[in-house]
CSV table of C-alpha atoms in Angstrom, one decimal:
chain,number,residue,atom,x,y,z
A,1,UNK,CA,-25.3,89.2,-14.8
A,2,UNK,CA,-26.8,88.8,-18.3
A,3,UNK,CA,-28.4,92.4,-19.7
A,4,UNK,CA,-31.6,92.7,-21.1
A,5,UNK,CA,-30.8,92.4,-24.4
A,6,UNK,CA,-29.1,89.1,-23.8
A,7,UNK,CA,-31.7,87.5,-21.6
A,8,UNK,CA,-34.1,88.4,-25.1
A,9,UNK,CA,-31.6,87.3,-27.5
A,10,UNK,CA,-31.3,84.1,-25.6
A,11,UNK,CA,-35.0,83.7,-24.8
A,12,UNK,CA,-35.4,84.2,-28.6
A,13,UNK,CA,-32.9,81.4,-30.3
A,14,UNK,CA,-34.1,78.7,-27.2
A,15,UNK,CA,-37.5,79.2,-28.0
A,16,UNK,CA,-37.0,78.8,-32.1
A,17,UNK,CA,-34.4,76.0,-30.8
A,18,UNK,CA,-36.7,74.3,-28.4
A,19,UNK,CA,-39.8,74.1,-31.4
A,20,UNK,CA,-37.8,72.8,-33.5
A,21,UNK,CA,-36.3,69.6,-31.6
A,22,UNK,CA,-40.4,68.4,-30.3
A,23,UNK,CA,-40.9,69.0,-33.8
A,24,UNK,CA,-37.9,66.5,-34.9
A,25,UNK,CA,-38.8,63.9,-32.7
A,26,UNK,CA,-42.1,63.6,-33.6
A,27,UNK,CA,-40.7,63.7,-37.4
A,28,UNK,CA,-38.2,61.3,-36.8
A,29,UNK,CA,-38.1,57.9,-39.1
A,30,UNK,CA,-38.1,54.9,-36.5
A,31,UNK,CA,-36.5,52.7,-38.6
A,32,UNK,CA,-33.7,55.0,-37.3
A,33,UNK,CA,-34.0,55.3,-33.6
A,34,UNK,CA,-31.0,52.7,-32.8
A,35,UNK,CA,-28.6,55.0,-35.1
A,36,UNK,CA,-29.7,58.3,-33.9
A,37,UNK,CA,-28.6,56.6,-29.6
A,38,UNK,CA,-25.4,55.3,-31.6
A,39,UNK,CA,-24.6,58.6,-33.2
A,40,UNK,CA,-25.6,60.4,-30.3
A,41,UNK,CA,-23.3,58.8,-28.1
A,42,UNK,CA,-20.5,59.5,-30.4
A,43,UNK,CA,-21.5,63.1,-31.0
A,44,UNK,CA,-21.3,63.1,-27.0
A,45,UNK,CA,-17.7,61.6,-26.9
A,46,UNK,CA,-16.8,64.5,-29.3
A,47,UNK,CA,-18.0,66.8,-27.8
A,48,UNK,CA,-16.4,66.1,-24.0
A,49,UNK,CA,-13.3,66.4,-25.6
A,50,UNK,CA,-12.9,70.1,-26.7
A,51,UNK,CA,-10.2,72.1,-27.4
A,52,UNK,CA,-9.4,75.6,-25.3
A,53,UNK,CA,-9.3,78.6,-27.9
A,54,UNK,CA,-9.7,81.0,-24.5
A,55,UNK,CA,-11.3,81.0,-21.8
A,56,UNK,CA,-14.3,81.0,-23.2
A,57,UNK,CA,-14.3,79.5,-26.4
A,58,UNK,CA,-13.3,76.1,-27.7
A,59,UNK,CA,-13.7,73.9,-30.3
A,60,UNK,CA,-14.6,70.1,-31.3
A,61,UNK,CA,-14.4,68.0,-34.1
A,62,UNK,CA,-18.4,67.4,-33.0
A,63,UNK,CA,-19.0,69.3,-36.3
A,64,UNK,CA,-18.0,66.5,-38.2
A,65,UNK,CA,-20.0,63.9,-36.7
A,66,UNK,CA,-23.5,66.2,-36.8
A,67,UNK,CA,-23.0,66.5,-40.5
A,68,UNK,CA,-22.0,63.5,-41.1
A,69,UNK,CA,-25.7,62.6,-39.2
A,70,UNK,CA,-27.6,65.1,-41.4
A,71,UNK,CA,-26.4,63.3,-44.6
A,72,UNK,CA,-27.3,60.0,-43.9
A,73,UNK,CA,-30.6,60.3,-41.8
A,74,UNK,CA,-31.9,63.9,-42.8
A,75,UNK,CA,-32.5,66.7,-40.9
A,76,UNK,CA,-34.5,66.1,-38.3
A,77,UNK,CA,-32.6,62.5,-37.0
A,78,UNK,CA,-29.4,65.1,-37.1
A,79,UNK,CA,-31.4,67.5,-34.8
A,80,UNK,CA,-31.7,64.7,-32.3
A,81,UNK,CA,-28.3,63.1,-32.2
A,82,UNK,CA,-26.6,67.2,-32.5
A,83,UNK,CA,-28.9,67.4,-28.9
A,84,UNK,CA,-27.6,64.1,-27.6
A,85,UNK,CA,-24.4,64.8,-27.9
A,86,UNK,CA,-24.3,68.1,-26.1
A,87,UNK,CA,-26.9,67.2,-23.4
A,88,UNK,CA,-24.5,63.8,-22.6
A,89,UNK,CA,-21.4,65.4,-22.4
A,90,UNK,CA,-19.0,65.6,-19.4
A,91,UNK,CA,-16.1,67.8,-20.1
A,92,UNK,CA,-12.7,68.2,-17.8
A,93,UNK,CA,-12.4,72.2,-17.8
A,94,UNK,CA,-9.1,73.7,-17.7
A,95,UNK,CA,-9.2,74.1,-14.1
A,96,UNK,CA,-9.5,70.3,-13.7
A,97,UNK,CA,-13.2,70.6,-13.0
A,98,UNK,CA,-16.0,68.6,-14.1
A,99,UNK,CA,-18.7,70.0,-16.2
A,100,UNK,CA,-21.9,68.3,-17.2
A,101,UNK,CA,-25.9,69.1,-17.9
A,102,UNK,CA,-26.3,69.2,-14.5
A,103,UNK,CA,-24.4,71.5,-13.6
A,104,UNK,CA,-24.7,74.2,-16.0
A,105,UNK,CA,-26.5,77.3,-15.5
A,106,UNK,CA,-29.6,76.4,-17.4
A,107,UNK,CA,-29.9,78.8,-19.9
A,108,UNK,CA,-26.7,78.6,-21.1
A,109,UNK,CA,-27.7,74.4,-21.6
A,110,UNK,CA,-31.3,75.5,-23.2
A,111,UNK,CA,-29.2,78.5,-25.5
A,112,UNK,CA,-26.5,75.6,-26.8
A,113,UNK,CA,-28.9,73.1,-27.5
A,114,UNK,CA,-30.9,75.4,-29.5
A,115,UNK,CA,-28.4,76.8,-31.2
A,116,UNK,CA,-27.0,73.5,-32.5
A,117,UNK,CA,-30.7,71.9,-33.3
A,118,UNK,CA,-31.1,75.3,-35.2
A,119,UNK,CA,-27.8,75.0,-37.0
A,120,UNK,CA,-28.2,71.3,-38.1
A,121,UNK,CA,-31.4,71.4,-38.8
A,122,UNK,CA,-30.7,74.0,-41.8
A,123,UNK,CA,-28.0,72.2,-42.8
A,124,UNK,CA,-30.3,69.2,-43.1
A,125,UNK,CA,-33.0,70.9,-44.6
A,126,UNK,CA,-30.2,72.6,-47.1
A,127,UNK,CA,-29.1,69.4,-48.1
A,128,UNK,CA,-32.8,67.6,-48.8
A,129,UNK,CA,-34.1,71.1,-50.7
A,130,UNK,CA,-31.3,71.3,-52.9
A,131,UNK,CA,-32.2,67.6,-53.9
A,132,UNK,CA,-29.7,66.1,-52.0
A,133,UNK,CA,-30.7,62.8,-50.9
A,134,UNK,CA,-30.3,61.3,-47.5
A,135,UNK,CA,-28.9,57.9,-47.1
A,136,UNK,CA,-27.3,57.8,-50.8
A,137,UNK,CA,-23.6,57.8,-52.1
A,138,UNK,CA,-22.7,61.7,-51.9
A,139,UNK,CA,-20.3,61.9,-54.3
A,140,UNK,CA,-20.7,62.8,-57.1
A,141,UNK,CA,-23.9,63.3,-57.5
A,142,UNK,CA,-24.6,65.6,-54.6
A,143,UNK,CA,-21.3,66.7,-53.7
A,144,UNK,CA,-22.4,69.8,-54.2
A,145,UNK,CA,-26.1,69.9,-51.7
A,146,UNK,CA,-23.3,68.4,-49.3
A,147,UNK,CA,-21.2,71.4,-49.6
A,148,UNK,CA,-23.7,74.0,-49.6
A,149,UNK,CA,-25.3,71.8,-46.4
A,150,UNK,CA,-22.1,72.5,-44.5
A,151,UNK,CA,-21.8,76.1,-44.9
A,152,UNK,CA,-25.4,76.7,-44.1
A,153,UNK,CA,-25.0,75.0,-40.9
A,154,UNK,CA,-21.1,76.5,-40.2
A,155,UNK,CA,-22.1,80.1,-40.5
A,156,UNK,CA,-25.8,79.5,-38.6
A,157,UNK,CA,-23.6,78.3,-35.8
A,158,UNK,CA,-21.0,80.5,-36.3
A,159,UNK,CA,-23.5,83.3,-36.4
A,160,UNK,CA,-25.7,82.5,-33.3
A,161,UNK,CA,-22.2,82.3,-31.0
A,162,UNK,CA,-20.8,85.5,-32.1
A,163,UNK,CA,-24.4,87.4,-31.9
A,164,UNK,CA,-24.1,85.9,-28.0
A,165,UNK,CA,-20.5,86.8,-27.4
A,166,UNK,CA,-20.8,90.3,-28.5
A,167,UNK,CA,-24.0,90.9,-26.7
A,168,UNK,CA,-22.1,89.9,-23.3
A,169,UNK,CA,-18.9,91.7,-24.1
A,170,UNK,CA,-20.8,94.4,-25.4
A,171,UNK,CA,-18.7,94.3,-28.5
A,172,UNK,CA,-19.7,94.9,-32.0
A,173,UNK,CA,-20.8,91.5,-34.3
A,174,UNK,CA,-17.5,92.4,-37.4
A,175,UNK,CA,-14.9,92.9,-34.0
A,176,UNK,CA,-16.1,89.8,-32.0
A,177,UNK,CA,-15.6,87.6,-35.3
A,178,UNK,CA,-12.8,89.2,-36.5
A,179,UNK,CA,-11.1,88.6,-33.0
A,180,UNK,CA,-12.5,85.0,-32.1
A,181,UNK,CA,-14.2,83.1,-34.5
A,182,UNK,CA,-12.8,84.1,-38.4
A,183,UNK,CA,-10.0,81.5,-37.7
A,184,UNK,CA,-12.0,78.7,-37.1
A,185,UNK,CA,-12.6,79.2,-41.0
A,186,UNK,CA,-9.9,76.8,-42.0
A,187,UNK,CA,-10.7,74.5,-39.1
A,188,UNK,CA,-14.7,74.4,-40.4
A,189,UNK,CA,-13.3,73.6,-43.8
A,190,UNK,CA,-11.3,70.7,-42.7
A,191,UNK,CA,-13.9,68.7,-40.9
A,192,UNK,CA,-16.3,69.6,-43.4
A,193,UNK,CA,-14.2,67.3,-45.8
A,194,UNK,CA,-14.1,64.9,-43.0
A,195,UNK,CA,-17.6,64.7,-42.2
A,196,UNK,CA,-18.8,64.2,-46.1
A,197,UNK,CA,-16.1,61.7,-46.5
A,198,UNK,CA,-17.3,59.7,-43.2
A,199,UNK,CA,-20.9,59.9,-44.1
A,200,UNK,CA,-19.9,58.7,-47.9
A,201,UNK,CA,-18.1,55.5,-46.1
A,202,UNK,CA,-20.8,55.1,-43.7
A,203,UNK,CA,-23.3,54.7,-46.7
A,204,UNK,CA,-21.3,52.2,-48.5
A,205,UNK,CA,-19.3,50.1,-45.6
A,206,UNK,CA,-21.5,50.5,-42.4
A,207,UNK,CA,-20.2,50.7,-39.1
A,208,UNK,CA,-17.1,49.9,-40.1
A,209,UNK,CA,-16.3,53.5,-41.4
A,210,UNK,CA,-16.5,54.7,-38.1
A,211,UNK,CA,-13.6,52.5,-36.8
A,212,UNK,CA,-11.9,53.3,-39.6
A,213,UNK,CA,-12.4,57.1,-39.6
A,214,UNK,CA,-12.8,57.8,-35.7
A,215,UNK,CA,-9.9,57.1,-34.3
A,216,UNK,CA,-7.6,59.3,-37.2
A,217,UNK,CA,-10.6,61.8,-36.3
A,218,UNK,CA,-9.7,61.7,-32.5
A,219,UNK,CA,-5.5,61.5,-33.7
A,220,UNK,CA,-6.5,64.6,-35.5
A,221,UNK,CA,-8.0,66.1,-32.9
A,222,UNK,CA,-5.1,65.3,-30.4
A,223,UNK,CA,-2.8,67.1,-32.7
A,224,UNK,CA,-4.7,70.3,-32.7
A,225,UNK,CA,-5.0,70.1,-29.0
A,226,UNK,CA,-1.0,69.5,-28.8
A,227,UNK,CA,-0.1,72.7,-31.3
A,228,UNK,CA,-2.7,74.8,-29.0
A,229,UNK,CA,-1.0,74.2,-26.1
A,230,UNK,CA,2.5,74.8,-27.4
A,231,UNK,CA,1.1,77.6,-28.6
A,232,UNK,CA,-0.4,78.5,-25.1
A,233,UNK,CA,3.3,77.4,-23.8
A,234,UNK,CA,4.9,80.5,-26.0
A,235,UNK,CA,2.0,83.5,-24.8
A,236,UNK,CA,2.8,82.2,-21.2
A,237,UNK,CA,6.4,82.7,-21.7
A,238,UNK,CA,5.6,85.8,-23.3
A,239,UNK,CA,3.6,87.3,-20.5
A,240,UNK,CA,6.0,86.3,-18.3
A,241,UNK,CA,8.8,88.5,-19.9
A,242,UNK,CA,6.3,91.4,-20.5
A,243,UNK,CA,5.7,91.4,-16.7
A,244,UNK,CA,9.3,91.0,-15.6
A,245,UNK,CA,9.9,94.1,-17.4
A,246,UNK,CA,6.6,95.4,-15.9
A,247,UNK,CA,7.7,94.8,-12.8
A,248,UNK,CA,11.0,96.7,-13.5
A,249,UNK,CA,10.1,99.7,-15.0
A,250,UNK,CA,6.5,101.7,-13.8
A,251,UNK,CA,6.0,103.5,-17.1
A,252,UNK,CA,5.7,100.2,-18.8
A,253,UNK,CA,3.0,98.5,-17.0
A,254,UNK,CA,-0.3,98.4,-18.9
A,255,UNK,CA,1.6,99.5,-21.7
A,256,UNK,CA,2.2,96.8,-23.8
A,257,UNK,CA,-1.4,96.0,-23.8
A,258,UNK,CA,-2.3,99.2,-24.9
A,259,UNK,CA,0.2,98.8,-27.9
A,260,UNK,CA,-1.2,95.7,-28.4
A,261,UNK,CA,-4.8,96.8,-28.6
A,262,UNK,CA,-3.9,99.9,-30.6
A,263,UNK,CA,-2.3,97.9,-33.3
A,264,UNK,CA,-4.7,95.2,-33.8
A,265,UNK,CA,-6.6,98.1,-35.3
A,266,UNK,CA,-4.1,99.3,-37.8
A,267,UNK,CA,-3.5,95.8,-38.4
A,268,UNK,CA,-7.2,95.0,-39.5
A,269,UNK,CA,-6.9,98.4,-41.5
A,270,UNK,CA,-3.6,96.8,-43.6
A,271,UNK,CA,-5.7,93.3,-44.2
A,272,UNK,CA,-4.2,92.1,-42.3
A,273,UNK,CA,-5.1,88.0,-41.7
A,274,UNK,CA,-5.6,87.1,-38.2
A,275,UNK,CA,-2.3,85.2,-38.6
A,276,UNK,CA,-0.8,87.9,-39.2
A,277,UNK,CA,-1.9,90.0,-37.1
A,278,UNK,CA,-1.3,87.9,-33.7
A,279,UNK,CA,2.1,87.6,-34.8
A,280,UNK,CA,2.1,91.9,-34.9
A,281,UNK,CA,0.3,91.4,-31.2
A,282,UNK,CA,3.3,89.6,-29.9
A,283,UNK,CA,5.9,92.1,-31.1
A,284,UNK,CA,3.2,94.6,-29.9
A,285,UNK,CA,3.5,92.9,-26.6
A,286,UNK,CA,7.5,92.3,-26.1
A,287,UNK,CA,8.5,95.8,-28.3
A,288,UNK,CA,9.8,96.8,-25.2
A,289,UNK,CA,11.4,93.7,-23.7
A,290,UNK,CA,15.4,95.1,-24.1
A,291,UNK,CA,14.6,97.4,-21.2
A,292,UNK,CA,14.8,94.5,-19.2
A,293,UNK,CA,18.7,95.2,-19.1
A,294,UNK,CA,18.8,98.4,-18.8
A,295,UNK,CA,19.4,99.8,-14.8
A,296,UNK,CA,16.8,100.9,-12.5
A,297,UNK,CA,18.0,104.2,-11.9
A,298,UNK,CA,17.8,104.9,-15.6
A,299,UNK,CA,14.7,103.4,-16.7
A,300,UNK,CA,12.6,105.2,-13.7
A,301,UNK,CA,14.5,108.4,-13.6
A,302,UNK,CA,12.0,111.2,-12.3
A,303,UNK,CA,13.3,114.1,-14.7
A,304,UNK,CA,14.6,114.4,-18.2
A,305,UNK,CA,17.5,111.7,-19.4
A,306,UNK,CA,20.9,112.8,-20.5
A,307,UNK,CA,22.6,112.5,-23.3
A,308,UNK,CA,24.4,109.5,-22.2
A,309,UNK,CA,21.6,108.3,-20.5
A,310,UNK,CA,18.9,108.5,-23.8
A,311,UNK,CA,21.5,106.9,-25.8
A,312,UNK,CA,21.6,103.8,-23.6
A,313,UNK,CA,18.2,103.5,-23.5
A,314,UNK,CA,18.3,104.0,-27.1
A,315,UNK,CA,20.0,100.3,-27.5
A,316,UNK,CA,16.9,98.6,-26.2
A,317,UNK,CA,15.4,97.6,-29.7
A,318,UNK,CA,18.8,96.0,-30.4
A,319,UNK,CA,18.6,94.2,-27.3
A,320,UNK,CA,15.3,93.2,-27.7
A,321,UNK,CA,16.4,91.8,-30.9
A,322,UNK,CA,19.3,89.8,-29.7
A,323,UNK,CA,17.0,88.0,-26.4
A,324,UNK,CA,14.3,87.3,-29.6
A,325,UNK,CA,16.8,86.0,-32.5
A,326,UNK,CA,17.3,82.7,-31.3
A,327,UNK,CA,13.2,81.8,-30.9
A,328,UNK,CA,12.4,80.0,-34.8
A,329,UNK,CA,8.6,81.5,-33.5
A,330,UNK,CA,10.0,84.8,-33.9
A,331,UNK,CA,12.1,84.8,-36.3
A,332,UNK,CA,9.9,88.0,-37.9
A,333,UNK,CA,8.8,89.4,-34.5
A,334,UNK,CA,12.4,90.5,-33.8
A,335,UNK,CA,13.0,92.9,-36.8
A,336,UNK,CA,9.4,94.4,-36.3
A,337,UNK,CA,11.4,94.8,-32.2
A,338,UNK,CA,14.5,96.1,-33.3
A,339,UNK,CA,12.9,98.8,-35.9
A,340,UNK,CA,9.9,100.4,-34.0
A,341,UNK,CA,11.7,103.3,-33.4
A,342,UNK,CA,13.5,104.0,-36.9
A,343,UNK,CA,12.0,107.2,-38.6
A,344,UNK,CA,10.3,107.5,-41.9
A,345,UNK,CA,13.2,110.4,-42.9
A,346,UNK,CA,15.9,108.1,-41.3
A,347,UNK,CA,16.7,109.6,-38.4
A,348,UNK,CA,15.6,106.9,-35.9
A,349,UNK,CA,17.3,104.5,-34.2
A,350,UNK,CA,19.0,102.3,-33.6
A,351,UNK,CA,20.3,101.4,-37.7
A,352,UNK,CA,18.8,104.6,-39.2
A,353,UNK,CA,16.8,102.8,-42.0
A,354,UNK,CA,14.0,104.8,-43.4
A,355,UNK,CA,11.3,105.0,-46.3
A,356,UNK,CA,10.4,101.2,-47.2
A,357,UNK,CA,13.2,99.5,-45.2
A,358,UNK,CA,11.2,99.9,-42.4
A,359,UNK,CA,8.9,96.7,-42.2
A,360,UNK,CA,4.9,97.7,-42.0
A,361,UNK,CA,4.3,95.6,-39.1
A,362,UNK,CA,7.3,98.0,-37.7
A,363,UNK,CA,5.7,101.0,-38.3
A,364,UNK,CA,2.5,100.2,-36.8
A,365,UNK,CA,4.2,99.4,-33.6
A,366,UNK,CA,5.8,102.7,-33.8
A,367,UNK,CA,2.7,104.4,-34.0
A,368,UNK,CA,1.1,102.6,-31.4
A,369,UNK,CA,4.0,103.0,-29.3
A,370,UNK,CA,3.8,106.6,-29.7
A,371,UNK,CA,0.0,107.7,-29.6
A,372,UNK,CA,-0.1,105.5,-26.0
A,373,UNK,CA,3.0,107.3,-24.9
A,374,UNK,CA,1.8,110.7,-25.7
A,375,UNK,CA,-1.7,110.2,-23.5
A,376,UNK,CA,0.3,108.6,-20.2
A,377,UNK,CA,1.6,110.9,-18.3
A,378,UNK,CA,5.4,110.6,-17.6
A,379,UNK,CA,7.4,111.8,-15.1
A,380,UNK,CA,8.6,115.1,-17.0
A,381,UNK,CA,5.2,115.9,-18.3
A,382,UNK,CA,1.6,115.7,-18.2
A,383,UNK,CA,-0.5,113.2,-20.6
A,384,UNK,CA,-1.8,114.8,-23.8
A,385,UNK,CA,-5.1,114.2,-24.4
A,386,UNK,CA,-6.7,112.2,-27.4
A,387,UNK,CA,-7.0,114.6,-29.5
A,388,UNK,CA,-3.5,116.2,-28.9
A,389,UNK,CA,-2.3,113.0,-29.5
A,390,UNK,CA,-3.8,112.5,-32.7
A,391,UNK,CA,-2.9,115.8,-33.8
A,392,UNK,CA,0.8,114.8,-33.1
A,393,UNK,CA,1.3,112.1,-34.7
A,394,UNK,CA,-0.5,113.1,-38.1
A,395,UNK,CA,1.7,116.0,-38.3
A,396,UNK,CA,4.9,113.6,-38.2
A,397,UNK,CA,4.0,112.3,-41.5
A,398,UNK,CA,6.8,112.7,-43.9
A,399,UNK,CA,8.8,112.9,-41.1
A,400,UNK,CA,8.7,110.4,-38.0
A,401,UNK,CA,5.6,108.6,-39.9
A,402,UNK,CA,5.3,107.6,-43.4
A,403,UNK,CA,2.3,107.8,-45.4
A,404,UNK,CA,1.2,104.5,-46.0
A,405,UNK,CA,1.0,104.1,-41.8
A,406,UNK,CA,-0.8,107.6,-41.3
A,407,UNK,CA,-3.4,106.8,-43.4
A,408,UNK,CA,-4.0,102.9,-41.5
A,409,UNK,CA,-3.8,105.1,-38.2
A,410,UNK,CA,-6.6,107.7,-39.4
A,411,UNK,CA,-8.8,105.0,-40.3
A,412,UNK,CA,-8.2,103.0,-37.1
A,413,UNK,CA,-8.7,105.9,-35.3
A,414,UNK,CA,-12.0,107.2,-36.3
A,415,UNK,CA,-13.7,103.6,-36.6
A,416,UNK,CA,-12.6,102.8,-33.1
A,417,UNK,CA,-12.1,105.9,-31.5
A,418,UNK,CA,-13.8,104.5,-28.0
A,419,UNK,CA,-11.5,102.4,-27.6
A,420,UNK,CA,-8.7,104.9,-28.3
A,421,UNK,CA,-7.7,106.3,-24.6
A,422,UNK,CA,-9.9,108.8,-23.5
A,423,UNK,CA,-9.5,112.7,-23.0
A,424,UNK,CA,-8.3,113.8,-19.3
């Protein structure tokens, strides 16, 4: 059920979005009504085909075709064919589904065709105000107004999704980017190139270009598709492990996401890229994975361990290491495994490496580790609570904590301290 503040923020952008396209086609030059069906048409066959980032975002090489649109016919023909091409497409869903116009909830239909007649419409009107002129070789006289074009439409649409997003996940606008939508950054700068380049061969060879530069643009996209679902292939074989080992041992389910989540926030405190840190979000996820061979009896004990018993336990970051060394993938993941429990001072395990032999990415897991440990209750005590917790691991700097990682965890932890368990 959308909240108020949604239903406003949606009302809002299809109203602007909704002005602005009865204004285009009153506007529109009919000299070029057979291009913008053409264009349309192929906006439309972009757009069916997009590419699962989640389940709810994905992504299309549509972007290329809408500016290439805005650069030849101006702003308002681009505003037509952008609207086309959504309101045509049919889309095969993950679930083998079909998904079309008509069967759409509504606003979400009246919300996307807003938002991408708003978003090509200032790129358009970027491009013709900046002098750029429609219709004319690009480069390189107005490679430049092209350029410029492109990023004002990017970040409008970039924009308008992420402002939705967070208002439905009830997330701030900087987390919901960070987390879904900064990445696409590279992507947006890729077709950029492609979409000035098609529209520059579009000007000078006709229909043509479009033979010539659609079908590497489809190869292209094919690619990306095939490196997202290898990549899919790896966090299902990942989730799998974490709940085999979930399944084994009660402490650890729902832990691993907690690490997870925890470190994501030092990890944005380092600088972390996003790269980067979904690589930190996999170790966060499978730091525990040796348990997986240690017994039962051992792992779920009630009171405290042994001697004997700790030590064993004590060999699952070199076993987690050993099950992760032979996956190219991982190839960094498994010494951020094997050294989330060394200490700053040295005295962790299992090599006793300390100071700056311990990898950053190591150390955050640590703390994560730690904090989520010390507010779940285990079987020989009680949870701390947040503030206990916090208290804890602050002390241990200089000790089981060095420095450089307290500092990241202080910083983390006041910006995003709802998110941070809760007191009990």
């Amino acid at each position: 059920m959308l909240n108020n503040k949604t239903k406003l923020y949606i009302a809002f952008i299809t109203t602007l979005g909704i002005v602005l396209i009865i204004y285009s086609i009153f506007n529109i030059n009919n000299n070029y009504i057979g291009e913008v069906i053409v264009f349309g048409l192929i906006a439309a066959i972009t757009e069916s085909l997009p590419i699962y980032i989640n389940k709810q975002v994905t992504v299309s090489v549509g972007y290329a075709i809408d500016l290439m649109a805005l650069l030849i016919f101006g702003p308002y023909e681009a505003v037509i064919i952008g609207t086309l091409g959504y309101l045509l497409e049919i889309v095969k869903k993950r679930d083998n589904s079909i998904e079309s116009v008509f069967n759409k909830p509504y606003y979400k239909t009246l919300f996307n065709i807003s938002q991408i007649a708003l978003s090509v419409g200032l790129g358009g009107l970027t491009y013709k105000y900046l002098g750029g002129r429609t219709g004319t070789l690009i480069y390189p006289n107005y490679i430049l107004q092209a350029i410029f074009a492109a990023i004002a439409y990017y970040f409008l649409n970039n924009i308008l999704v992420t402002i939705l997003v967070s208002l439905l996940l009830n997330k701030s606008f900087i987390k919901t980017w960070l987390k879904d939508f900064s990445w696409m950054v590279t992507n947006f700068l890729f077709l950029a190139f492609i979409g000035i380049l098609m529209a520059s061969t579009f000007i000078a060879y006709g229909y043509i270009s479009l033979v010539i530069f659609f079908v590497p643009l489809l190869m292209v996209r094919y690619m990306f598709k095939l490196y997202m679902d290898l990549k899919q292939s790896y966090y299902d074989t990942i989730n799998a492990l974490t709940k085999a080992l979930e399944a084994k041992d009660r402490y650890t389910l729902g832990h691993s996401k907690s690490v997870e989540k925890l470190a994501v926030y030092l990890c944005r405190e380092a600088g972390f890229s996003e790269a980067h840190t979904e690589m930190v979000r996999i170790a966060a996820l499978l730091h525990d994975v040796g348990k997986i061979g240690i017994v039962e009896n051992i792992l779920n004990k009630p009171g405290k361990l042994s001697k004997e018993e700790y030590d064993y336990i004590k060999q699952h970051p070199v076993s987690g290491y050993e099950i992760l060394k032979d996956v190219p993938f991982l190839k960094n993941v498994r010494y951020w495994v094997r050294y989330h429990h060394e200490w700053y001072n040295g005295n962790g395990y299992p090599d006793g490496i300390s100071g700056r032999q311990i990898p950053l990415e190591a150390e955050i897991l640590s703390v994560a580790d730690v904090f989520d440990a010390l507010v779940s209750d285990r079987p020989y005590r009680n949870a701390y609570t947040r503030k206990e917790a916090y208290k804890i691991i602050v002390d241990s700097e200089g000790t089981q904590f060095s420095p450089r990682v307290i500092r990241l965890f202080k910083r983390a932890y006041e910006k995003n301290k709802e998110d941070f368990k809760h007191d009990f």
